Short mmCIF file of C-alpha atoms and ligand atoms in Angstrom, two decimals:
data_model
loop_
_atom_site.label_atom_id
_atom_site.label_comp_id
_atom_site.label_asym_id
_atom_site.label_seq_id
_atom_site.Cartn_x
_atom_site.Cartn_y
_atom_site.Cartn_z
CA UNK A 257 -22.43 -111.60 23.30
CA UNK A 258 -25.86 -110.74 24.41
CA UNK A 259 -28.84 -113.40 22.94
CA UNK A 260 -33.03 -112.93 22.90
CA UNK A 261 -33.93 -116.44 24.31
CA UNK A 262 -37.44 -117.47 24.01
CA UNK A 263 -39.15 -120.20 25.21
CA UNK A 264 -41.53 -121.83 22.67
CA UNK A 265 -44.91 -122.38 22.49
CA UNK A 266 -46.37 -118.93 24.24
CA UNK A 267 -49.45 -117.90 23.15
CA UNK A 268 -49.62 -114.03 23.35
CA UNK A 269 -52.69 -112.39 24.87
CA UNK A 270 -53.09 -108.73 26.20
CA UNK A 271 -52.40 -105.23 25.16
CA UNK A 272 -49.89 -103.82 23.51
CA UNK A 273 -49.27 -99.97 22.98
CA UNK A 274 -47.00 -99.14 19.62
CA UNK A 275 -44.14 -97.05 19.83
CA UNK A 276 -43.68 -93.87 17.69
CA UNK A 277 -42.47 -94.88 14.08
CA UNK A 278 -38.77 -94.94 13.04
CA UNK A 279 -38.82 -94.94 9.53
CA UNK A 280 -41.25 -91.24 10.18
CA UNK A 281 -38.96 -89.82 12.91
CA UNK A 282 -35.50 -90.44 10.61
CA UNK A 283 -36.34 -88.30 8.06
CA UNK A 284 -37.83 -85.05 10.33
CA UNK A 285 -34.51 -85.58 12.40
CA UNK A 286 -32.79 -84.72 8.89
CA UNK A 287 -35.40 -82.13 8.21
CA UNK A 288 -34.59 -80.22 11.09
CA UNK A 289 -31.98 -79.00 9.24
CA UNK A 290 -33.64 -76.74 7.08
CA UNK A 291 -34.35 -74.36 9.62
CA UNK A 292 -31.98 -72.44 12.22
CA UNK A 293 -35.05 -72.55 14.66
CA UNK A 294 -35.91 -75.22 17.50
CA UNK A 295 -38.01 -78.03 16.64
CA UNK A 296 -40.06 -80.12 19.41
CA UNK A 297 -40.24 -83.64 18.15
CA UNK A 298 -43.25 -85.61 20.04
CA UNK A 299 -43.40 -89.43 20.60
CA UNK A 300 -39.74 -90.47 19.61
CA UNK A 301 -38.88 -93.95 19.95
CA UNK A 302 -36.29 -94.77 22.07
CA UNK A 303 -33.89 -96.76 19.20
CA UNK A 304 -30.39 -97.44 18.19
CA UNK A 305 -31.19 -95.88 14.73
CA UNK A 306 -32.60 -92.80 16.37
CA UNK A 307 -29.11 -92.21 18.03
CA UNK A 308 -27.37 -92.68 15.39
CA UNK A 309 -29.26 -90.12 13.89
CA UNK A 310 -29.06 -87.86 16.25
CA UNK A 311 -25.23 -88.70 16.10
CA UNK A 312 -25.08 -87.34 12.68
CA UNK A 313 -26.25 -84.04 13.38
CA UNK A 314 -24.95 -83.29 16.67
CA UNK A 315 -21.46 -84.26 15.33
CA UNK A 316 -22.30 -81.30 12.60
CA UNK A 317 -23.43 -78.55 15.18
CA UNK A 318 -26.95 -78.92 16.10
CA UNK A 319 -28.18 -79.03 19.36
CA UNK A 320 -30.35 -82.42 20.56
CA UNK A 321 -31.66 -82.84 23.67
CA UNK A 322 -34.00 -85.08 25.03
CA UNK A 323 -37.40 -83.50 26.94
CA UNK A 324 -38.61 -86.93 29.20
CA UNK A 325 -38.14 -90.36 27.53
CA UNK A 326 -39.75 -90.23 24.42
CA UNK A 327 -39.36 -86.41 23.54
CA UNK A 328 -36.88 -84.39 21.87
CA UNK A 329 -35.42 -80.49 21.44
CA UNK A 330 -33.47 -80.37 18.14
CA UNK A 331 -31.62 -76.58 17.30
CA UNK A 332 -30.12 -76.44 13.94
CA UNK A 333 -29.06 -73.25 14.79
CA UNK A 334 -25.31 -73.42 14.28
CA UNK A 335 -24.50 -75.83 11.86
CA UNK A 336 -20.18 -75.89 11.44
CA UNK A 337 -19.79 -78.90 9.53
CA UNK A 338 -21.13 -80.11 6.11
CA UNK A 339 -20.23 -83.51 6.59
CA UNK A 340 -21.69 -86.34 8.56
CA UNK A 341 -19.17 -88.13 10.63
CA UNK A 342 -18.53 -91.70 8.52
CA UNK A 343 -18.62 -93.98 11.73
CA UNK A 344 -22.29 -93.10 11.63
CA UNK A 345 -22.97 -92.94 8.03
CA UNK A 346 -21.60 -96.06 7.29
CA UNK A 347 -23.77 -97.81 10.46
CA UNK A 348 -27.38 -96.64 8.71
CA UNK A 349 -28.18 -95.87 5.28
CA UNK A 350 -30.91 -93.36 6.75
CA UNK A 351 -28.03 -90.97 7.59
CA UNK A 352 -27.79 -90.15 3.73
CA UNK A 353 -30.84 -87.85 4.24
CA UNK A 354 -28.84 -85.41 5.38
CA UNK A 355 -27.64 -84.38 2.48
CA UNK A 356 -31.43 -82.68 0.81
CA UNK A 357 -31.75 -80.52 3.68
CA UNK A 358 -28.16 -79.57 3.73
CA UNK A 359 -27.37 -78.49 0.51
CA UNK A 360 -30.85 -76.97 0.06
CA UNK A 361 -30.12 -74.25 3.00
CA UNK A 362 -25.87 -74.65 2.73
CA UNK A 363 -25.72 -75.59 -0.87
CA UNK A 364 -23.28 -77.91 -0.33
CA UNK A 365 -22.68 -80.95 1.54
CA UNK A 366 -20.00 -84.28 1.51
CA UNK A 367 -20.99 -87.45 2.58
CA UNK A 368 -19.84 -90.90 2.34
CA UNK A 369 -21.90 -94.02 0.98
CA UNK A 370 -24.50 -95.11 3.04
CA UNK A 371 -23.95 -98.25 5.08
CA UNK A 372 -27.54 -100.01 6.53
CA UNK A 373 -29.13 -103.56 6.75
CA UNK A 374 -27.34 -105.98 4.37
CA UNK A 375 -30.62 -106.58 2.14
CA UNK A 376 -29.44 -105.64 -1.51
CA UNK A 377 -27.05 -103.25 -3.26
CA UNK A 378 -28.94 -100.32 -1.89
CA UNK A 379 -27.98 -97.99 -4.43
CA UNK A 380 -28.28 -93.90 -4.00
CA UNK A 381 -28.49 -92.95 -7.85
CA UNK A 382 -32.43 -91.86 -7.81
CA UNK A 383 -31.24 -89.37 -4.90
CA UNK A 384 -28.76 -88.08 -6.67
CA UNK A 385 -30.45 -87.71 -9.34
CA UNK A 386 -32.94 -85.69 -7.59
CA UNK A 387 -29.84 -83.10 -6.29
CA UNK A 388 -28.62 -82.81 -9.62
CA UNK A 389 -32.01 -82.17 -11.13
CA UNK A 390 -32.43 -79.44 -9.17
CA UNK A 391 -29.29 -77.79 -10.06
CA UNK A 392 -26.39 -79.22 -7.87
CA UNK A 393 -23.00 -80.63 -9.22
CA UNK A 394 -22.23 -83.60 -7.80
CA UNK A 395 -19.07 -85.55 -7.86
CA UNK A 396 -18.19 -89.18 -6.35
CA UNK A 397 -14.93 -89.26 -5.21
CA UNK A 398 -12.92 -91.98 -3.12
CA UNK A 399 -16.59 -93.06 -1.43
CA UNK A 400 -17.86 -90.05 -1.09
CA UNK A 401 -20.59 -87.83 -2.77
CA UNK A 402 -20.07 -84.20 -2.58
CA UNK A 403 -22.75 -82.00 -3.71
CA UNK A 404 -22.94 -77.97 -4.21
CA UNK A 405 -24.98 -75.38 -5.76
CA UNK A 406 -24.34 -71.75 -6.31
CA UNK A 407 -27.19 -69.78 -4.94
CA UNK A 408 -30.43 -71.69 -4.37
CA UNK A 409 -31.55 -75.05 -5.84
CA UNK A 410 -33.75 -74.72 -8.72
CA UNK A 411 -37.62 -76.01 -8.50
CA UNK A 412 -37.67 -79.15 -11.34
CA UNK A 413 -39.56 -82.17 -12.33
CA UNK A 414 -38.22 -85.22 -11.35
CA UNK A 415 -39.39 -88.67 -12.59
CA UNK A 416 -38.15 -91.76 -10.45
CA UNK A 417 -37.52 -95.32 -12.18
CA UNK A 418 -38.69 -96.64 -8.84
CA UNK A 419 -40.78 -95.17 -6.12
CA UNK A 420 -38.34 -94.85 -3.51
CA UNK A 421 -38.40 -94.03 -0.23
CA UNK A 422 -35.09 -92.48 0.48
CA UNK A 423 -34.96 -90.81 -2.47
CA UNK A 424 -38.46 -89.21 -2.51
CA UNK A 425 -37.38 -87.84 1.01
CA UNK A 426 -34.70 -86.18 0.27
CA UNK A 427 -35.98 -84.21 -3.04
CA UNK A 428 -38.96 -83.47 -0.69
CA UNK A 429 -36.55 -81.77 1.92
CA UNK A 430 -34.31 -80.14 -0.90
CA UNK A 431 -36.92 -78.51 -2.96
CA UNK A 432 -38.42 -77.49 0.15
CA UNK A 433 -36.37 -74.36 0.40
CA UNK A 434 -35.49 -74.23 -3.43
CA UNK A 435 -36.62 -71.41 -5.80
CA UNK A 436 -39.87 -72.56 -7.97
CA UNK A 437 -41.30 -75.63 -7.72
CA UNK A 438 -40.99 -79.29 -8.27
CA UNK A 439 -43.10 -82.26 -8.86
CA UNK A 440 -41.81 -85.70 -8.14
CA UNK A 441 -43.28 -88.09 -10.38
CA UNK A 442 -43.64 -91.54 -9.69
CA UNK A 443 -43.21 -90.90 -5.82
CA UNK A 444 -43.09 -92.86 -3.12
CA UNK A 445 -46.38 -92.61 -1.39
CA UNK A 446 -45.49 -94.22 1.84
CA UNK A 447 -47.24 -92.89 5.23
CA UNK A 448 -44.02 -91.84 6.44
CA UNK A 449 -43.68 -89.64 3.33
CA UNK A 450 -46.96 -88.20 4.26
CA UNK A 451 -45.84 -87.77 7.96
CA UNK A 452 -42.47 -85.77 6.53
CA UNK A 453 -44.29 -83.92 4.33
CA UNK A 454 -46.66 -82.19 7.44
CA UNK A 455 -43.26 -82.02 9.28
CA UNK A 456 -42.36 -79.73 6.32
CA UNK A 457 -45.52 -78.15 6.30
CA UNK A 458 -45.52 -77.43 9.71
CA UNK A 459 -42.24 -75.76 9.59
CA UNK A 460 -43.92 -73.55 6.82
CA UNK A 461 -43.57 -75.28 3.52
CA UNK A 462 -45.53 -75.71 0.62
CA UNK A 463 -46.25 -79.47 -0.42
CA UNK A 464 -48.90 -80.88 -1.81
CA UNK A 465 -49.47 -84.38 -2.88
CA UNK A 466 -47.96 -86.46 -0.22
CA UNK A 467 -49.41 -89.96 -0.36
CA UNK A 468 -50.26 -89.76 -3.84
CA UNK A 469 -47.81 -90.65 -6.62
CA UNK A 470 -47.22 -87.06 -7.64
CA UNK A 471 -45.88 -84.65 -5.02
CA UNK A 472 -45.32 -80.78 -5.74
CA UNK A 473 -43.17 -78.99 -3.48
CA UNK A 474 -43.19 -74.86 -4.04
CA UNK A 475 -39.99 -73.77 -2.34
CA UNK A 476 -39.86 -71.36 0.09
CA UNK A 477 -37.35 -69.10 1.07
CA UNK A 478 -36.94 -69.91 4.69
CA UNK A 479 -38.31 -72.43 6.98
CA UNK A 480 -39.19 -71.70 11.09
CA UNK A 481 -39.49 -73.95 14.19
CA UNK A 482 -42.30 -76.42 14.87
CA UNK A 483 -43.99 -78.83 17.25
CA UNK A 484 -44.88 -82.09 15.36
CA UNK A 485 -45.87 -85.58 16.70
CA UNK A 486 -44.41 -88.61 15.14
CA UNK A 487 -47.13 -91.13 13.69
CA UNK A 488 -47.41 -94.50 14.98
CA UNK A 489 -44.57 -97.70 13.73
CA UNK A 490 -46.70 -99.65 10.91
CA UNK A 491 -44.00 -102.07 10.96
CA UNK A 492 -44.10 -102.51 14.55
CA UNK A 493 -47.60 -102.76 14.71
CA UNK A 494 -47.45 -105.78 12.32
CA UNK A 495 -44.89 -107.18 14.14
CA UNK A 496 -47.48 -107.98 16.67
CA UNK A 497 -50.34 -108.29 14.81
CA UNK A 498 -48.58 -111.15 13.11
CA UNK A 499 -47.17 -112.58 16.39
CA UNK A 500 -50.29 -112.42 18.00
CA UNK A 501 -51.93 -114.45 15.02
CA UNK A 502 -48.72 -117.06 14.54
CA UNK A 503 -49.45 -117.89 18.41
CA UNK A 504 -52.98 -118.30 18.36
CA UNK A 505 -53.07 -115.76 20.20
CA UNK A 506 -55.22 -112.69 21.29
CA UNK A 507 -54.10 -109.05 20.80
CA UNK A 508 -54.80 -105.74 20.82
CA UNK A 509 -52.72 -103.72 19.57
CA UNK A 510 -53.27 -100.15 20.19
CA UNK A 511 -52.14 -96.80 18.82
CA UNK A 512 -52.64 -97.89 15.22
CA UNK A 513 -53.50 -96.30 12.25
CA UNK A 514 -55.51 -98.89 10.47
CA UNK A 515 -55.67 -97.17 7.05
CA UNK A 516 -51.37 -97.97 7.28
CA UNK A 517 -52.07 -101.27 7.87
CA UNK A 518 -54.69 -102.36 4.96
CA UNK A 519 -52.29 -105.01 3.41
CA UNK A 520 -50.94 -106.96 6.35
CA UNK A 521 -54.72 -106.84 7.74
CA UNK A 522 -55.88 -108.35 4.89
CA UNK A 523 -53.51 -111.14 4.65
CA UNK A 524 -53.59 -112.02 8.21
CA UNK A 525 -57.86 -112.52 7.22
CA UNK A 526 -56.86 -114.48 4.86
CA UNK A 527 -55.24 -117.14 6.66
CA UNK A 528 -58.06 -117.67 9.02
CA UNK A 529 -57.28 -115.07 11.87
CA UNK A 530 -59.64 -112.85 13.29
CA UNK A 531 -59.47 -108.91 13.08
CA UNK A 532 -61.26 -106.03 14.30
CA UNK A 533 -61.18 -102.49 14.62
CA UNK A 534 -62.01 -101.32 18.31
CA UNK A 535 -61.49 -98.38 20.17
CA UNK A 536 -58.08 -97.52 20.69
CA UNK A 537 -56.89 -100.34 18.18
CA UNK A 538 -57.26 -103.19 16.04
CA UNK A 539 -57.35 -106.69 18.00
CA UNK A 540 -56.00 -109.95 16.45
CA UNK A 541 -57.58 -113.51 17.45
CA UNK A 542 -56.52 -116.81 15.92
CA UNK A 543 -56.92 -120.52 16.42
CA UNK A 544 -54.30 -122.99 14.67
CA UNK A 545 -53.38 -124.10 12.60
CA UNK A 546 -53.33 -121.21 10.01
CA UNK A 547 -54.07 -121.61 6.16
CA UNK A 548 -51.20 -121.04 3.47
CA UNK A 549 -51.53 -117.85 1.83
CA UNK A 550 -49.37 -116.12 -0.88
CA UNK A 551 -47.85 -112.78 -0.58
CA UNK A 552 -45.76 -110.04 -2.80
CA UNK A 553 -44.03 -106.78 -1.37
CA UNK A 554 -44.69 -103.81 -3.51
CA UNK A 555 -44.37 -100.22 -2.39
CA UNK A 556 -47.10 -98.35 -0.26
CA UNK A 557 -50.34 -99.77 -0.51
CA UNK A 558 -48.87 -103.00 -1.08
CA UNK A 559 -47.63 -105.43 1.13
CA UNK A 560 -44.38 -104.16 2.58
CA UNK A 561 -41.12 -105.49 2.48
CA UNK A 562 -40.59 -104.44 6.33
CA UNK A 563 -43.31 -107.76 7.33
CA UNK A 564 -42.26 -109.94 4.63
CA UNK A 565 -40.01 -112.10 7.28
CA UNK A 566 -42.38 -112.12 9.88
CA UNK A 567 -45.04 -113.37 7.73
CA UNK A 568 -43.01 -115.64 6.52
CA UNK A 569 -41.98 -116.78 9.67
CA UNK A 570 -45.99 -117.37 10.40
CA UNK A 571 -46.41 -119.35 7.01
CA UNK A 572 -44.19 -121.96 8.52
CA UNK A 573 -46.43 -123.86 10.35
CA UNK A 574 -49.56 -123.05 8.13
CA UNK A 575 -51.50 -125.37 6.05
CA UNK A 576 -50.44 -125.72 2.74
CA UNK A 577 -47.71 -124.51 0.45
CA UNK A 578 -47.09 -120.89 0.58
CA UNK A 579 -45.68 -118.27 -2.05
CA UNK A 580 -43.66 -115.02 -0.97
CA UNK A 581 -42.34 -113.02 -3.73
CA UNK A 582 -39.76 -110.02 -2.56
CA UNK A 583 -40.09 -106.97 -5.60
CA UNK A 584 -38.85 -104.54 -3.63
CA UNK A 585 -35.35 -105.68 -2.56
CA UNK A 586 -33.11 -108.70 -4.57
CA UNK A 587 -31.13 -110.46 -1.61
CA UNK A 588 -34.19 -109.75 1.42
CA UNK A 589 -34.54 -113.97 2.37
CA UNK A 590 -31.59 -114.04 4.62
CA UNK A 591 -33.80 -115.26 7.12
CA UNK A 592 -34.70 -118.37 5.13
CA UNK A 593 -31.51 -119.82 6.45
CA UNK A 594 -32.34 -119.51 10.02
CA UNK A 595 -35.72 -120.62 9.81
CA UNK A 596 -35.07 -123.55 8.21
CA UNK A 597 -32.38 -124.32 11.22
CA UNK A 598 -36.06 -124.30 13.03
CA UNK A 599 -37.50 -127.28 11.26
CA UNK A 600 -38.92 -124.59 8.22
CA UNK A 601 -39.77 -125.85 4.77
CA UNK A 602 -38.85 -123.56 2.47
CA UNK A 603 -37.01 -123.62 -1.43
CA UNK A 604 -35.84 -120.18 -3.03
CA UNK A 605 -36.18 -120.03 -6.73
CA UNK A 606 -34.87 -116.10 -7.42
CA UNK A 607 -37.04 -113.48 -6.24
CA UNK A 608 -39.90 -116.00 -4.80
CA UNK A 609 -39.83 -118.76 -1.70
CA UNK A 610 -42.06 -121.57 -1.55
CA UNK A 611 -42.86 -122.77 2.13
CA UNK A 612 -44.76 -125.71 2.85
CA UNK A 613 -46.38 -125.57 6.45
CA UNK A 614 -44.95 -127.97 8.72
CA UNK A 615 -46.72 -129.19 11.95
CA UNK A 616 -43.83 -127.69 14.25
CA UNK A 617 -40.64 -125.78 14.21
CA UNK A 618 -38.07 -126.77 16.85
CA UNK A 619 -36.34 -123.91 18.70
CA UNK A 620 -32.46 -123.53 17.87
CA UNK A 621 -29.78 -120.97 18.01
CA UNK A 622 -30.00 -118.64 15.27
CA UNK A 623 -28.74 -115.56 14.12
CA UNK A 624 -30.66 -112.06 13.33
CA UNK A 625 -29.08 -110.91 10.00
CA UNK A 626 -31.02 -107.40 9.87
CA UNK A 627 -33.73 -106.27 11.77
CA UNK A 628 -37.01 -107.40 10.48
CA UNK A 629 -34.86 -110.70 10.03
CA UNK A 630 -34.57 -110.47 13.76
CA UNK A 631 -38.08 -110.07 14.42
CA UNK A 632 -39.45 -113.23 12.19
CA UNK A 633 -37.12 -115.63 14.07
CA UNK A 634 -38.55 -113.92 17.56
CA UNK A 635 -42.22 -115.01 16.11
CA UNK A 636 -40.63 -118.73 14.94
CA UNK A 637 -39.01 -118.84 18.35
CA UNK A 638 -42.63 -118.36 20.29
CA UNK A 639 -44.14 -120.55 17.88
CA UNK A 640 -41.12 -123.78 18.19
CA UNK A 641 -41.19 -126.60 20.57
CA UNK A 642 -38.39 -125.81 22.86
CA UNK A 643 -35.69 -123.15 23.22
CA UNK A 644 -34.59 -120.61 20.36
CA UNK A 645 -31.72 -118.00 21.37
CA UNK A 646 -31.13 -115.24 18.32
CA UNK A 647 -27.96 -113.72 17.98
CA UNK A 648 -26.91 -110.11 16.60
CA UNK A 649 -29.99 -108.51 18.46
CA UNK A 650 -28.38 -105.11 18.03
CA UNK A 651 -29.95 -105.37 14.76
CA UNK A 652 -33.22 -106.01 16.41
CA UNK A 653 -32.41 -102.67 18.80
CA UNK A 654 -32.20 -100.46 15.64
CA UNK A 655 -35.78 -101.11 15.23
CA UNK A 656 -38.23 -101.99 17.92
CA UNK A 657 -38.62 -99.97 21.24
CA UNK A 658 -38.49 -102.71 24.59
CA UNK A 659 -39.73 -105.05 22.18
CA UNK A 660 -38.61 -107.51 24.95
CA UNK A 661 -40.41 -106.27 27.94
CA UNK A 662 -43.61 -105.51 25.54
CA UNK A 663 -43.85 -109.53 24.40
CA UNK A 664 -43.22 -110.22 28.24
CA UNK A 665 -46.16 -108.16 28.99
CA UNK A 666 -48.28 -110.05 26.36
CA UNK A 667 -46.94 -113.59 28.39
CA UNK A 668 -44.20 -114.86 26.29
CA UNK A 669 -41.60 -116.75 27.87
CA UNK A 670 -38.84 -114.40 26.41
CA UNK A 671 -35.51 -112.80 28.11
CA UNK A 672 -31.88 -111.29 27.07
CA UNK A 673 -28.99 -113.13 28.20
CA UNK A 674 -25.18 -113.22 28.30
CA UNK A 675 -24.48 -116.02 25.90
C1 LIG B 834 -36.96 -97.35 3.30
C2 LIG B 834 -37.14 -97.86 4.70
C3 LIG B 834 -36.96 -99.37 4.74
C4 LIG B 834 -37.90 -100.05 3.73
C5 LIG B 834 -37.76 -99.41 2.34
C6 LIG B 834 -38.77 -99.93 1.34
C7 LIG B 834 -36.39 -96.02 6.05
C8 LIG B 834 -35.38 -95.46 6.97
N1 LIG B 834 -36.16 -97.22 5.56
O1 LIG B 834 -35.63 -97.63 2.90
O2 LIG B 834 -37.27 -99.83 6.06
O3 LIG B 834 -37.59 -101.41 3.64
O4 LIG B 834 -37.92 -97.99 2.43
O5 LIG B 834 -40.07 -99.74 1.80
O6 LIG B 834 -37.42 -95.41 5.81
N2 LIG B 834 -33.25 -97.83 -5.04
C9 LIG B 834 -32.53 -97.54 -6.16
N3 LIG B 834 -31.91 -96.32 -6.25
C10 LIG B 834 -32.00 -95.38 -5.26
C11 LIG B 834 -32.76 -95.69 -4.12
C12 LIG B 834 -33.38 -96.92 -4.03
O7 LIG B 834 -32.43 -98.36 -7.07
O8 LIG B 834 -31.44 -94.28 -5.40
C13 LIG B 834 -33.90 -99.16 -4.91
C14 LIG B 834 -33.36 -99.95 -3.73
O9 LIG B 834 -32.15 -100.61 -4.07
C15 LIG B 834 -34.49 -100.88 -3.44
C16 LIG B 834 -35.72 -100.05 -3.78
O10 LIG B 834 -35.26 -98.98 -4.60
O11 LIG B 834 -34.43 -102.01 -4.27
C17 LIG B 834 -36.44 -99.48 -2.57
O12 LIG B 834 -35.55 -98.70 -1.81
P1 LIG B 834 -36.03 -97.40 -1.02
O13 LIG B 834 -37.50 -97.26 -1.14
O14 LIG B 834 -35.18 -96.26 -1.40
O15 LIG B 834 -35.68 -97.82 0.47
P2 LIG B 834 -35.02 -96.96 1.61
O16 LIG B 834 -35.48 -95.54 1.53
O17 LIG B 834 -33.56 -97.22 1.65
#
């Protein structure tokens, strides 16, 4: 089985270039679909999740094929099957967005329950009902959800309990080619919404709204070909940003969009580091020890669930008693566990987990349970005293591009080994 081993106490310093995002490039994979034309994705990051992706709809018909390392052709052209394979739907939940772009051009589609990162029960009911709002029937059967529509979707107003990612996404890409229009209220208002809805745009759709918390989409009959670049990885970004401050260390992290990255910026100030905005990035100094701070995940602009481990994994060794609170998903503090393996302080009383800073963690061998899970106990391991080797890194590869070689690069003691 293949470990990360990382040799404590590195302090990272350097530059660091951020790949393009994956939570962006999933979606306008499955929103290539709406058009029989050839897309040209731009600054595709090189990730397990993005093959699996690209699994799903080559299995169905379309053509994929790479242009250099980071590009990609994608031809929807001939689309034979309606259903994504289930080896690959059941490996990542994102493979569910296949099914608004699908029925919106096919009007009809079957796929199974999504699979994806242990953290919660997941559920799919605000996409479906989305679909059905629109005018498909939908039926569960034995696993699967099969949705149809006779004739085009019809434009409606949909109201979501929550402001969900997923679900916003796929309404987006179905009313995108439906007849009239549709407002999604209580949207999510994520940047990678705002990145699918120019891929949309681009491909000659009509939305409006993106980023807000009320998006119209005025269906169009057809959709064409496009050329879009993907927008930088938030997530990743704050990966380092957070590494770079847990390590008193000094990093700048470039190809950034700060505006994505007001939360996590603002934290990080808070517990004594020092950030700026220069040219080509934002850079991160810090000397330690750190101060306690408390944080709470709440959907786009709040603090996002996606950097709750990691900046948990910095609160560790800060001074003080911190508070994290997880709104977004109920069972996301698997990592809790393995940190405390390290030498962590931490008690879980339901959605919240109090750590109290310690002076030191100790390395140890610990296990990745999903893949931001993965990347806190990479942070814990450069912070510890001694050696830390994390299993399960495939999780880890779903979601961060050479993430290795780029912490090398910033002088961390840190390989992958045959264990
Ligand atoms: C996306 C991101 C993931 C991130 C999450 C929240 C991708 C590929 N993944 O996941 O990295 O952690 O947003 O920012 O972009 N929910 C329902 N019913 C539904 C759908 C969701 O109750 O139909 C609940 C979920 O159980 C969860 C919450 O809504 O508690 C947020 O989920 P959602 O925003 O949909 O996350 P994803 O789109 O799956």
């Amino acid at each position: 089985m293949e470990a990360i081993v990382v040799e404590g106490r590195s302090r990272l310093q350097g530059r660091v270039t951020v790949s393009g995002s994956k939570n962006a490039v999933l979606p306008i994979i499955a929103a290539c679909l709406l058009t029989g034309d050839e897309c040209y994705l731009e600054d595709i990051p090189r990730l397990a999740d993005v093959d699996t992706m690209c699994g799903v709809i080559g299995e169905m018909g379309a053509q994929v094929y790479p242009d250099g390392v980071n590009n990609l052709h994608i031809n929807a052209g001939s689309i034979a099957k309606m259903e994504p394979p289930y080896e690959y739907v059941r490996r990542m939940r994102a493979s569910f967005l296949v099914m608004g772009p699908l029925l919106a051009r096919f009007g009809r589609v079957k796929v199974s329950l999504p699979g994806g990162c242990a953290i919660g029960a997941r559920p799919i009911d605000l996409h479906l009902k989305g679909m059905a709002a629109l005018g498909a029937s939908i039926t569960v059967n034995k696993g699967n959800v099969e949705a149809a529509a006779t004739g085009r979707l019809k434009g409606a107003q949909v109201y979501l309990d929550f402001p969900s990612v997923g679900a916003t996404e796929n309404i987006m890409m179905a009313a995108a080619l439906a007849e009239g229009t549709t407002t999604i209220e209580n949207a999510a208002g994520e940047p990678e919404i705002v990145d699918l809805a120019n891929f949309i745009n681009s491909l000659g759709g009509r939305v409006t709204g993106a980023g807000t918390r009320v998006i119209k989409i005025d269906g169009v009959k057809e959709l064409h070909g496009s050329h879009h670049a993907v927008i930088p990885d938030r997530v990743e970004a704050g990966t380092f940003m957070i590494a770079a401050a847990a390590t008193g260390g000094d990093v700048l992290v470039e190809n950034v969009i700060p505006t994505h990255l007001k939360a996590v910026m603002a934290k990080l100030t808070e517990t004594g580091a020092h950030l700026a905005e220069e040219e080509g990035g934002i850079r991160v100094q810090a000397d330690l020890p750190l101060r306690a701070v408390d944080i709470k995940t709440m959907p786009y602009p709040g603090f996002p669930t996606d950097m709750q481990a990691q900046f948990m994994a910095l609160l560790t060794t800060a001074r003080g008693s911190s508070m994290v609170t997880e709104t977004v998903f109920e069972n996301r503090f698997m990592h809790v566990n393995e940190l405390k393996r390290m030498g962590a302080s931490i008690v879980i009383e339901g959605h919240c987990a109090v750590i109290k800073g310690k002076n030191k963690l100790t390395g140890a061998p610990v296990k990745a349970t999903d893949l931001r899970a993965g990347a806190a106990l990479i942070i814990a391991g450069l912070m510890a005293e001694g050696e830390t080797s994390i299993s399960c890194v495939q999780h880890i590869d779903r979601g961060y591009e050479n993430l290795v070689a780029k912490l090398q690069a910033l002088g961390a003691q840190i390989r992958r080994e045959e264990r």
